[in-house]
């Protein structure tokens, strides 16, 4: 009989059970260490044997628990996330490490673990979401439980977009392993965990204090009058410089994890390595560090405000961050200010916070009791949704998971409420019915000095949000709960001065897609969804600066500053604000190079988004010689969903450059502006896109297709969409990115193919010229056919765009000469370079060549045929032919390796709907579909008859897709004017509003 000493429950009698607690971690693991140690201790104190399987040092557990019932087995079963430094997770290295650790040796790991589980006669497997542990338990016939605030399928899903689609099997396998887990004990601040069956929520897990606040301060020699900052980055940032002036007057800083040889100033105290961190946190006034579960739980439990610096690709962070800020306990610090020592503005802000978390902190005890109940036979019934969620498509690839409205994946109530509140403040919902009259009245808050809002609902909504920001900035209203982006925007503008507003839509790729960089004809339709940018310029002496920006101003006088706010960034893993001195764009009196600008933004990925906006200023400086001497404030509000393949980035670039040009009196024609925006994306952002996205956003018109030959951007005109035809976009939920390796590798393969074709034509031309010379020596004249052939070969030997090669010439002369694939090393050795300025060849990589080369040649032909068919007599034959061209395009994408399960599923659903008996009897409604843009996920374009029945069928496809995958797809419908057609607004707040 054993007395359970540390559990919040009465003493109980327990039979002898053997618990198997399995997990693994590395030094840079992201898992909550305090939870593991606490559960282990509680179970041992309850009289159970605990076997810990880990890659961590023994002292992690023995320092808290010394017991003969604790057994530690050193085995590494997964690797967590690999960090490049204290603030950056390396996605590619993480996936590669996991592949080497858990995927390749999977069979032997399973066999070993199953045999060991049976040998120790374990009764329960408890895992902190090690996937293979759940499968091993199932194979051994043992129940398994996970205890966590996140799961690796969700964390790795975003990494896959960087590593390529071939790594998706990792996500599927992890999800399948988790499906063997009976339930998950879920901690506060959790991420979506769609692969698990049942959930039991527990309170925060917090380590108990060993000493009082007063005792700690006394031992460290800290006076009662002194304010204390604790600096805790997990010991990783050894070597970061610490200077006395980093702290406000009268503050002391406790440094955790400092190396023995690190020199620190007199107002910093280096804590011993064995100092109990929770005691130090509770004795401090402010905590400066990075967000992790342990830091978050202790900051909330001990009501210590946390100044945090974002970690790149640390994908559980937005959920923990929002929990911290919900309880008024967090302040975000820009990484640049952390490294440069601009700490004071953040410390002064943090000390004014009143953390208000009043929930439970006994999660360790509650979890231990649940585990004991489980071991004694208590069962938990399934909620019935696990079947579909354990399918491959149940895992919605991409970090956009948290940004999707209408999803049925469980997320915290407070997070959902915050998300809904934020959406209501930024962009209009997809199907929201608008009171246009009401919105028009809201625009009366401003005098429109130039331009016309054209009655566009999203523009009227944006003007309304500007008015709300101005109102929230007034003293009588500043006590209202505001999101950080709205607070920053309201404090950034001088509301009595003029503001310029621009608008640029996304685009639906109807035909053309990735053939744009090969010079194809493309057909693009501007979407109803758009991006708005508000901009204001002021003399540096009159410009309103955020506190941390003020702290950086030189003593000799104010300098020009750029400040940017991105509305809606709270829903993603990026900072809502960005600021820089405009002098950072100048070196030796000249604009910095694009390469230096790329590195400038890349050094802090949480703020890399600003490159799309700020990059427009550098491009104007570099290409047009514009000088920017005034400070600039920019507000970006985009309703074009990210990662859907509808050119959210182009909409931001075009809207930003249009606004900058308007505010500075620059007259740039739309085509030139689009080409300048492409430079932003290619050279400053680093995405190798063609120009069709920017051209469609800048030059498109509502309910028309922009026809353009991408050589580089020759607009042929606008193509009317027949009233009998309609186009829609359906989002697959799988994140798309032209910056992803799949798109890049296909582009590289196409340029390799062009180089091989040109080389082959040159060789044949030389041979032909040699034959002609021989004929002349023999005094026989070459016939006209030989001359024509020579001219043809000369053209192909100097081929500038791949799409200028006809399909029949490709098949007749070059198709068989192209290899299916070729290594980068082989290509470089033979051809030196692939002549593409925005991609580089990885010599270690193998590239597909034939399919990426063939695609744009045939796509160019398909687009030409599509354009002609649009003007044909309306009929089912016309629609069937147009749909067939789209299906062929989709298959060609797949041949290039740019398919995805989600987009294939949607295209198949359209095909099934098209060929259903009901559709055939009604003469058909939907006729074709294709993947769009850069492929590898994103949106599917659908063509159909413009009628009510088509919309009904789209709704049915939505429902079928949701049933199969758990994801309800967003439907893009409707169109709107491009940026040039909209122009810009010049507005000023009404005087009645200023008083």
Coordinates of C-alpha atoms in Angstrom, one line a residue, residues 152-705:
X152 CA 5.0 17.1 -34.8
X153 CA 2.7 16.7 -37.8
X154 CA 1.6 20.3 -37.3
X155 CA 5.2 21.6 -36.6
X156 CA 6.8 19.7 -39.6
X157 CA 4.0 20.6 -42.0
X158 CA 5.3 24.1 -42.6
X159 CA 8.9 22.8 -43.0
X160 CA 7.8 20.5 -45.8
X161 CA 7.0 23.6 -47.9
X162 CA 10.7 24.6 -47.7
X163 CA 12.0 21.1 -48.2
X164 CA 9.7 19.9 -51.1
X165 CA 6.7 17.7 -51.6
X166 CA 8.7 14.5 -51.5
X167 CA 9.0 15.0 -47.7
X168 CA 5.2 14.9 -47.2
X169 CA 5.3 11.2 -46.4
X170 CA 7.0 12.2 -43.2
X171 CA 3.9 14.1 -42.1
X172 CA 1.6 11.3 -43.2
X173 CA 3.6 8.7 -41.2
X174 CA 3.6 10.8 -38.1
X175 CA -0.1 11.4 -38.3
X176 CA -0.7 7.6 -38.8
X177 CA 1.5 6.8 -35.8
X178 CA -0.4 9.3 -33.6
X179 CA -3.7 7.6 -34.6
X180 CA -2.6 4.7 -32.4
X181 CA -2.6 6.9 -29.3
X182 CA -5.7 6.5 -27.1
X183 CA -5.9 10.2 -26.2
X184 CA -3.8 13.3 -25.7
X185 CA -3.4 15.2 -22.4
X186 CA -3.5 18.7 -23.8
X187 CA -1.7 21.7 -22.2
X188 CA -2.8 25.3 -22.4
X189 CA -1.6 27.3 -25.4
X190 CA -1.9 24.3 -27.6
X191 CA -1.6 24.1 -31.4
X192 CA -4.1 22.2 -33.7
X193 CA -3.5 18.5 -33.3
X194 CA -5.8 16.9 -35.9
X195 CA -4.3 13.4 -35.8
X196 CA -5.4 12.5 -32.3
X197 CA -8.7 10.9 -31.4
X198 CA -9.6 12.3 -28.0
X199 CA -8.5 15.2 -25.8
X200 CA -8.3 15.8 -22.1
X201 CA -7.3 19.4 -21.1
X202 CA -5.2 20.1 -18.0
X203 CA -4.1 23.4 -16.4
X204 CA -0.6 24.9 -16.7
X205 CA 2.3 22.8 -15.6
X206 CA 4.5 25.0 -13.4
X207 CA 7.5 24.1 -11.4
X208 CA 7.1 24.8 -7.7
X209 CA 9.3 27.5 -6.1
X210 CA 12.0 26.5 -3.7
X211 CA 12.7 29.9 -2.2
X212 CA 10.7 33.1 -1.7
X213 CA 11.2 36.2 -3.8
X214 CA 12.7 38.0 -0.8
X215 CA 15.2 35.2 -0.1
X216 CA 16.4 35.0 -3.6
X217 CA 17.0 38.8 -3.8
X218 CA 18.7 38.7 -0.4
X219 CA 21.1 35.9 -1.6
X220 CA 21.9 37.8 -4.8
X221 CA 22.5 41.1 -3.0
X222 CA 19.7 42.9 -4.7
X223 CA 18.2 45.9 -2.9
X224 CA 14.4 46.3 -2.5
X225 CA 14.5 49.5 -4.5
X226 CA 16.1 47.9 -7.5
X227 CA 14.2 46.6 -10.5
X228 CA 15.2 43.2 -11.8
X229 CA 15.3 41.9 -15.3
X230 CA 16.0 38.2 -15.9
X231 CA 17.7 37.4 -19.2
X232 CA 17.0 33.8 -20.2
X233 CA 17.6 32.4 -23.6
X234 CA 18.3 28.8 -22.5
X235 CA 22.0 29.2 -22.5
X236 CA 22.3 29.3 -26.3
X237 CA 23.2 32.9 -27.0
X238 CA 26.7 32.7 -25.4
X239 CA 28.8 35.4 -27.0
X240 CA 26.1 38.0 -27.4
X241 CA 27.5 41.3 -26.1
X242 CA 25.9 42.8 -23.0
X243 CA 26.5 46.4 -22.1
X244 CA 25.7 48.6 -19.1
X245 CA 23.7 51.1 -21.1
X246 CA 21.2 48.3 -22.3
X247 CA 19.4 48.7 -18.9
X248 CA 17.4 51.7 -17.7
X249 CA 18.8 53.5 -14.7
X250 CA 18.4 51.5 -11.4
X251 CA 17.9 48.1 -13.1
X252 CA 19.8 44.9 -12.4
X253 CA 19.8 42.0 -14.9
X254 CA 20.1 38.3 -14.0
X255 CA 21.8 36.4 -16.7
X256 CA 20.9 32.7 -17.1
X257 CA 23.2 30.3 -18.9
X258 CA 26.1 32.6 -19.5
X259 CA 29.5 30.9 -20.3
X260 CA 32.2 31.0 -17.7
X261 CA 34.4 33.3 -19.8
X262 CA 31.7 35.7 -20.8
X263 CA 32.3 39.2 -19.5
X264 CA 29.3 41.1 -18.1
X265 CA 28.9 44.7 -16.9
X266 CA 28.5 45.7 -13.3
X267 CA 24.7 46.0 -13.5
X268 CA 24.4 42.4 -14.7
X269 CA 24.6 39.3 -12.4
X270 CA 25.7 36.0 -13.8
X271 CA 23.6 33.2 -12.2
X272 CA 25.3 29.9 -11.3
X273 CA 24.5 27.1 -13.7
X274 CA 22.7 25.1 -11.1
X275 CA 20.5 28.1 -10.0
X276 CA 16.9 27.1 -9.9
X277 CA 15.4 29.2 -12.8
X278 CA 11.8 29.4 -11.5
X279 CA 13.0 31.0 -8.3
X280 CA 14.9 33.6 -10.3
X281 CA 11.9 34.3 -12.5
X282 CA 9.6 34.8 -9.6
X283 CA 12.1 37.2 -7.9
X284 CA 12.3 39.4 -11.0
X285 CA 10.1 42.2 -12.3
X286 CA 10.5 41.5 -16.0
X287 CA 11.6 38.5 -18.0
X288 CA 13.5 38.9 -21.3
X289 CA 13.7 35.7 -23.4
X290 CA 12.2 33.5 -26.1
X291 CA 8.8 31.9 -26.0
X292 CA 8.7 28.2 -25.0
X293 CA 6.2 26.3 -22.9
X294 CA 8.2 26.4 -19.7
X295 CA 8.9 30.2 -20.0
X296 CA 5.3 30.9 -20.9
X297 CA 3.8 28.9 -18.0
X298 CA 6.2 30.4 -15.4
X299 CA 5.7 33.9 -16.6
X300 CA 2.0 33.5 -16.3
X301 CA 2.0 31.7 -13.0
X302 CA 4.3 34.1 -11.3
X303 CA 2.8 37.2 -13.1
X304 CA 6.1 38.3 -14.5
X305 CA 5.8 40.3 -17.8
X306 CA 7.7 38.6 -20.6
X307 CA 9.6 40.6 -23.3
X308 CA 9.9 38.0 -26.0
X309 CA 11.9 37.8 -29.3
X310 CA 10.3 35.7 -32.0
X311 CA 11.9 32.5 -33.1
X312 CA 11.8 31.7 -36.7
X313 CA 9.9 28.5 -37.7
X314 CA 9.1 27.8 -34.1
X315 CA 5.6 27.0 -35.1
X316 CA 4.0 26.6 -31.7
X317 CA 5.0 30.2 -30.8
X318 CA 1.9 32.0 -32.2
X319 CA -0.4 30.0 -29.9
X320 CA 1.8 30.5 -26.8
X321 CA 2.3 34.2 -27.7
X322 CA -1.4 34.8 -28.1
X323 CA -2.0 33.2 -24.7
X324 CA 0.6 35.4 -23.1
X325 CA -0.9 38.6 -24.6
X326 CA -4.4 37.5 -23.8
X327 CA -3.4 37.6 -20.2
X328 CA -1.6 40.9 -20.6
X329 CA 1.8 39.5 -19.9
X330 CA 3.8 40.0 -23.1
X331 CA 5.7 42.6 -25.1
X332 CA 7.4 41.8 -28.3
X333 CA 11.0 43.0 -29.0
X334 CA 12.4 43.3 -32.5
X335 CA 15.5 41.1 -32.9
X336 CA 17.5 44.0 -34.2
X337 CA 16.9 45.9 -31.0
X338 CA 17.8 42.9 -28.9
X339 CA 21.2 42.6 -30.5
X340 CA 21.8 46.3 -30.6
X341 CA 20.9 46.8 -27.0
X342 CA 17.8 49.0 -27.5
X343 CA 16.1 47.4 -24.5
X344 CA 14.9 50.3 -22.5
X345 CA 11.7 51.1 -24.4
X346 CA 10.5 47.5 -24.1
X347 CA 11.4 47.2 -20.4
X348 CA 9.6 50.5 -19.6
X349 CA 6.5 49.2 -21.4
X350 CA 6.7 45.7 -19.8
X351 CA 6.9 47.1 -16.2
X352 CA 3.5 48.8 -16.8
X353 CA 1.7 45.6 -17.6
X354 CA -0.6 43.9 -15.1
X355 CA -0.5 40.1 -15.9
X356 CA -3.9 38.7 -15.1
X357 CA -3.6 34.9 -15.4
X358 CA -5.8 33.3 -12.7
X359 CA -6.1 29.8 -13.9
X360 CA -4.8 26.6 -12.5
X361 CA -1.1 25.8 -12.3
X362 CA -1.4 22.1 -11.1
X363 CA -1.3 20.5 -14.6
X364 CA 1.4 18.0 -13.5
X365 CA -0.6 16.7 -10.7
X366 CA -3.8 16.5 -12.8
X367 CA -1.9 14.8 -15.6
X368 CA -0.5 12.2 -13.2
X369 CA -3.9 11.4 -11.8
X370 CA -5.3 10.9 -15.3
X371 CA -2.4 8.6 -16.2
X372 CA -3.0 6.5 -13.0
X373 CA -6.7 6.3 -13.8
X374 CA -5.8 5.1 -17.3
X375 CA -3.4 2.5 -16.0
X376 CA -6.1 1.1 -13.7
X377 CA -8.4 0.5 -16.6
X378 CA -10.3 3.7 -17.2
X379 CA -11.3 4.0 -20.9
X380 CA -12.1 7.1 -22.9
X381 CA -14.5 6.9 -25.8
X382 CA -13.7 8.1 -29.2
X383 CA -15.6 11.2 -30.5
X384 CA -16.0 9.6 -33.9
X385 CA -14.0 12.1 -36.0
X386 CA -10.8 10.2 -35.9
X387 CA -11.3 8.2 -39.1
X388 CA -11.1 11.0 -41.6
X389 CA -8.5 12.8 -39.6
X390 CA -6.1 9.9 -39.7
X391 CA -6.2 9.9 -43.5
X392 CA -3.3 11.5 -45.3
X393 CA -5.4 14.4 -46.3
X394 CA -6.6 15.0 -42.7
X395 CA -3.3 16.8 -42.2
X396 CA -3.8 20.1 -44.0
X397 CA -0.3 20.9 -45.1
X398 CA 1.0 24.3 -44.3
X399 CA 1.1 26.7 -41.5
X400 CA -2.0 28.4 -42.8
X401 CA -4.0 26.0 -40.6
X402 CA -4.4 28.7 -38.0
X403 CA -5.6 31.3 -40.5
X404 CA -8.5 29.4 -42.0
X405 CA -12.0 30.4 -41.2
X406 CA -14.6 27.6 -40.9
X407 CA -12.1 25.0 -39.9
X408 CA -13.3 22.3 -37.5
X409 CA -10.0 21.6 -36.0
X410 CA -10.1 22.3 -32.2
X411 CA -8.2 25.5 -31.1
X412 CA -8.5 27.3 -27.8
X413 CA -11.7 29.4 -27.4
X414 CA -9.8 32.5 -26.5
X415 CA -7.7 32.1 -29.7
X416 CA -10.8 31.6 -31.8
X417 CA -12.4 34.7 -30.3
X418 CA -9.3 36.8 -30.9
X419 CA -9.1 35.5 -34.4
X420 CA -12.7 36.4 -35.2
X421 CA -12.2 39.9 -33.6
X422 CA -9.2 40.5 -35.7
X423 CA -10.8 39.5 -38.9
X424 CA -13.7 41.8 -38.3
X425 CA -11.1 44.7 -38.0
X426 CA -9.2 43.9 -41.1
X427 CA -10.7 42.3 -44.2
X428 CA -14.2 41.3 -45.1
X429 CA -15.2 37.7 -44.9
X430 CA -15.6 35.7 -48.2
X431 CA -19.4 35.5 -48.0
X432 CA -20.2 38.5 -45.8
X433 CA -23.3 40.5 -46.9
X434 CA -22.5 44.2 -46.8
X435 CA -24.6 47.3 -46.1
X436 CA -23.1 49.5 -48.8
X437 CA -25.0 52.5 -47.6
X438 CA -23.7 52.1 -44.1
X439 CA -20.1 51.8 -45.3
X440 CA -20.5 54.8 -47.6
X441 CA -21.5 56.8 -44.6
X442 CA -18.4 55.5 -42.8
X443 CA -16.3 57.0 -45.6
X444 CA -17.7 60.4 -44.6
X445 CA -15.2 60.3 -41.8
X446 CA -12.7 61.5 -44.5
X447 CA -12.7 64.1 -47.3
X448 CA -11.7 62.4 -50.5
X449 CA -9.4 64.9 -52.2
X450 CA -8.6 62.7 -55.1
X451 CA -9.9 59.5 -56.6
X452 CA -13.0 57.4 -56.2
X453 CA -13.6 54.4 -54.0
X454 CA -15.9 53.0 -56.8
X455 CA -18.3 51.6 -54.3
X456 CA -15.9 48.6 -53.7
X457 CA -17.0 47.0 -50.4
X458 CA -13.5 46.1 -49.3
X459 CA -12.3 49.7 -49.9
X460 CA -15.1 51.1 -47.9
X461 CA -14.4 48.6 -45.2
X462 CA -10.7 49.7 -45.2
X463 CA -11.7 53.4 -44.9
X464 CA -13.9 52.5 -42.0
X465 CA -11.1 50.6 -40.3
X466 CA -8.9 53.7 -40.7
X467 CA -11.5 55.8 -39.0
X468 CA -11.7 53.3 -36.1
X469 CA -8.0 53.5 -35.7
X470 CA -8.0 57.2 -35.5
X471 CA -10.8 57.1 -32.9
X472 CA -9.0 54.4 -30.8
X473 CA -6.0 56.6 -30.6
X474 CA -7.9 59.3 -28.7
X475 CA -7.2 59.5 -24.9
X476 CA -10.9 58.8 -24.0
X477 CA -10.8 55.6 -26.0
X478 CA -7.3 54.3 -25.3
X479 CA -8.6 52.0 -22.6
X480 CA -10.3 49.7 -25.1
X481 CA -8.7 46.4 -25.8
X482 CA -6.8 46.7 -29.1
X483 CA -4.7 44.4 -31.1
X484 CA -1.0 45.3 -31.4
X485 CA -1.2 46.1 -35.1
X486 CA -4.1 48.5 -34.6
X487 CA -2.4 50.2 -31.7
X488 CA 0.8 50.6 -33.7
X489 CA -1.1 52.0 -36.7
X490 CA -3.1 54.5 -34.6
X491 CA 0.1 55.8 -33.1
X492 CA 1.9 56.0 -36.4
X493 CA -0.2 58.4 -38.5
X494 CA -0.6 62.1 -38.1
X495 CA -4.4 62.0 -38.6
X496 CA -4.7 65.7 -39.4
X497 CA -2.4 65.3 -42.4
X498 CA -3.2 63.8 -45.9
X499 CA -3.1 60.0 -46.4
X500 CA -2.8 58.2 -49.7
X501 CA -4.7 54.9 -50.2
X502 CA -4.0 52.3 -53.0
X503 CA -5.6 49.0 -53.8
X504 CA -4.4 46.0 -55.8
X505 CA -6.1 42.7 -56.3
X506 CA -4.8 39.1 -56.3
X507 CA -5.1 37.1 -59.5
X508 CA -6.7 33.8 -60.5
X509 CA -4.4 32.0 -63.0
X510 CA -6.9 30.8 -65.6
X511 CA -4.3 29.6 -68.1
X512 CA -0.5 30.0 -68.4
X513 CA 0.8 29.4 -64.9
X514 CA 4.4 28.5 -64.6
X515 CA 4.9 28.9 -68.4
X516 CA 5.3 32.7 -67.8
X517 CA 9.0 32.5 -67.1
X518 CA 9.4 30.7 -70.4
X519 CA 7.7 33.5 -72.3
X520 CA 4.2 32.0 -72.7
X521 CA 0.9 33.7 -73.4
X522 CA -1.0 33.8 -70.1
X523 CA -4.6 34.6 -69.2
X524 CA -5.2 36.1 -65.8
X525 CA -8.2 37.4 -63.9
X526 CA -8.0 39.8 -61.0
X527 CA -9.7 38.5 -57.9
X528 CA -12.4 40.2 -55.8
X529 CA -9.9 39.9 -52.9
X530 CA -7.4 42.7 -52.7
X531 CA -4.7 44.4 -50.7
X532 CA -5.0 48.0 -49.5
X533 CA -2.1 50.2 -48.5
X534 CA -2.3 53.6 -46.7
X535 CA 0.7 55.7 -46.8
X536 CA 1.7 59.1 -45.3
X537 CA 5.0 61.1 -45.6
X538 CA 6.1 63.6 -43.1
X539 CA 9.2 65.7 -42.4
X540 CA 11.4 63.7 -39.9
X541 CA 10.9 66.5 -37.3
X542 CA 7.1 66.0 -37.5
X543 CA 6.9 62.3 -37.9
X544 CA 5.3 60.3 -35.1
X545 CA 7.7 57.5 -34.0
X546 CA 7.2 54.4 -31.9
X547 CA 9.1 54.5 -28.6
X548 CA 11.8 52.0 -29.7
X549 CA 12.3 54.0 -32.9
X550 CA 12.6 57.2 -30.9
X551 CA 15.4 55.6 -28.9
X552 CA 17.5 55.0 -32.0
X553 CA 17.3 58.6 -33.3
X554 CA 20.7 60.4 -33.3
X555 CA 21.2 63.2 -30.8
X556 CA 22.1 65.7 -33.6
X557 CA 18.6 65.6 -35.0
X558 CA 15.9 63.4 -36.4
X559 CA 16.5 61.3 -39.5
X560 CA 14.1 59.8 -42.0
X561 CA 12.4 56.6 -40.8
X562 CA 10.2 54.0 -42.5
X563 CA 7.5 52.5 -40.3
X564 CA 5.2 49.7 -41.6
X565 CA 2.3 47.9 -39.9
X566 CA 0.8 44.7 -41.3
X567 CA -2.8 44.2 -40.3
X568 CA -3.7 40.6 -39.5
X569 CA -0.2 39.6 -38.7
X570 CA -1.4 38.4 -35.3
X571 CA -2.8 35.4 -37.1
X572 CA 0.6 34.3 -38.4
X573 CA 4.1 33.7 -37.3
X574 CA 5.4 37.2 -38.1
X575 CA 5.9 40.5 -36.4
X576 CA 3.1 43.0 -36.9
X577 CA 5.4 46.0 -37.3
X578 CA 8.6 46.9 -39.0
X579 CA 10.8 50.0 -38.9
X580 CA 14.1 51.1 -40.2
X581 CA 16.1 54.2 -40.9
X582 CA 15.9 55.0 -44.6
X583 CA 19.7 55.6 -44.4
X584 CA 20.1 51.8 -44.1
X585 CA 19.3 51.7 -47.8
X586 CA 22.2 54.0 -48.6
X587 CA 25.9 53.2 -48.7
X588 CA 28.6 55.7 -49.8
X589 CA 25.9 57.9 -51.2
X590 CA 24.4 55.2 -53.4
X591 CA 21.5 52.7 -52.9
X592 CA 22.7 49.4 -51.4
X593 CA 22.8 46.4 -53.7
X594 CA 19.8 44.0 -54.0
X595 CA 21.9 41.3 -52.5
X596 CA 22.6 43.4 -49.4
X597 CA 19.0 44.2 -49.1
X598 CA 18.0 40.5 -49.3
X599 CA 20.4 39.8 -46.5
X600 CA 19.1 42.8 -44.5
X601 CA 15.6 41.4 -44.5
X602 CA 16.6 37.7 -44.3
X603 CA 18.4 38.1 -41.0
X604 CA 15.1 38.3 -39.1
X605 CA 12.6 36.0 -40.8
X606 CA 9.8 37.2 -38.4
X607 CA 10.0 40.5 -40.2
X608 CA 11.1 39.3 -43.6
X609 CA 7.5 40.1 -44.8
X610 CA 8.5 43.8 -44.8
X611 CA 10.8 43.1 -47.8
X612 CA 7.7 43.1 -50.1
X613 CA 6.8 46.6 -48.9
X614 CA 10.1 48.3 -48.1
X615 CA 11.7 46.7 -51.1
X616 CA 9.6 48.9 -53.4
X617 CA 11.3 51.9 -52.0
X618 CA 14.8 50.5 -52.7
X619 CA 13.8 49.5 -56.2
X620 CA 12.6 53.0 -56.9
X621 CA 15.8 54.4 -55.6
X622 CA 17.9 52.0 -57.6
X623 CA 16.0 51.9 -60.9
X624 CA 14.6 55.5 -61.1
X625 CA 17.1 57.4 -59.0
X626 CA 14.4 58.6 -56.5
X627 CA 15.6 60.1 -53.3
X628 CA 13.4 59.7 -50.2
X629 CA 14.2 62.4 -47.6
X630 CA 10.9 62.4 -45.7
X631 CA 9.8 59.8 -43.1
X632 CA 7.2 57.3 -44.4
X633 CA 4.4 55.5 -42.6
X634 CA 2.8 52.6 -44.3
X635 CA -0.2 50.5 -43.3
X636 CA -0.8 47.2 -45.2
X637 CA -4.1 45.4 -45.0
X638 CA -4.4 42.4 -47.3
X639 CA -7.5 40.3 -47.9
X640 CA -5.7 38.1 -50.5
X641 CA -5.2 34.9 -48.6
X642 CA -1.5 33.8 -48.3
X643 CA -0.2 30.6 -49.6
X644 CA -3.2 29.9 -51.9
X645 CA -1.5 30.5 -55.2
X646 CA -3.5 33.7 -55.9
X647 CA -0.5 36.1 -55.8
X648 CA -0.9 37.7 -52.3
X649 CA 2.7 38.8 -52.6
X650 CA 2.2 40.6 -56.0
X651 CA -0.9 42.3 -54.6
X652 CA 1.2 43.7 -51.7
X653 CA 4.0 44.8 -53.9
X654 CA 1.8 46.5 -56.5
X655 CA -0.4 48.2 -53.8
X656 CA 2.8 49.3 -52.0
X657 CA 4.6 50.8 -55.0
X658 CA 1.4 52.4 -56.2
X659 CA 1.0 54.1 -52.9
X660 CA 4.6 55.2 -52.6
X661 CA 4.4 56.6 -56.2
X662 CA 1.2 58.5 -55.4
X663 CA 2.5 60.0 -52.2
X664 CA 5.7 61.2 -53.9
X665 CA 4.1 62.5 -57.1
X666 CA 5.6 59.8 -59.3
X667 CA 3.9 58.9 -62.6
X668 CA 4.8 55.3 -63.5
X669 CA 2.9 53.5 -66.2
X670 CA 1.3 50.2 -65.0
X671 CA 3.5 47.9 -67.1
X672 CA 6.7 49.5 -65.9
X673 CA 5.4 49.5 -62.3
X674 CA 4.7 45.7 -62.6
X675 CA 8.2 45.1 -63.9
X676 CA 9.7 47.1 -61.0
X677 CA 7.6 45.0 -58.5
X678 CA 8.9 41.8 -60.1
X679 CA 12.4 43.1 -59.2
X680 CA 11.3 43.4 -55.6
X681 CA 10.2 39.7 -55.5
X682 CA 13.0 38.3 -57.5
X683 CA 16.0 40.1 -56.0
X684 CA 15.0 41.5 -52.5
X685 CA 12.5 38.8 -51.4
X686 CA 14.3 36.1 -53.3
X687 CA 11.4 34.3 -55.0
X688 CA 12.0 33.4 -58.7
X689 CA 8.5 34.3 -60.0
X690 CA 7.6 35.5 -63.5
X691 CA 6.0 38.8 -64.1
X692 CA 2.4 37.7 -64.8
X693 CA 1.3 38.1 -61.2
X694 CA 2.4 41.7 -60.9
X695 CA 1.0 42.5 -64.4
X696 CA -2.4 41.0 -63.6
X697 CA -2.6 42.9 -60.3
X698 CA -1.5 46.2 -61.9
X699 CA -3.1 46.1 -65.3
X700 CA -6.1 43.8 -65.0
X701 CA -9.7 44.9 -65.1
X702 CA -12.8 43.5 -63.5
X703 CA -14.5 40.5 -65.2
X704 CA -11.9 40.4 -67.9
X705 CA -8.9 38.2 -68.6

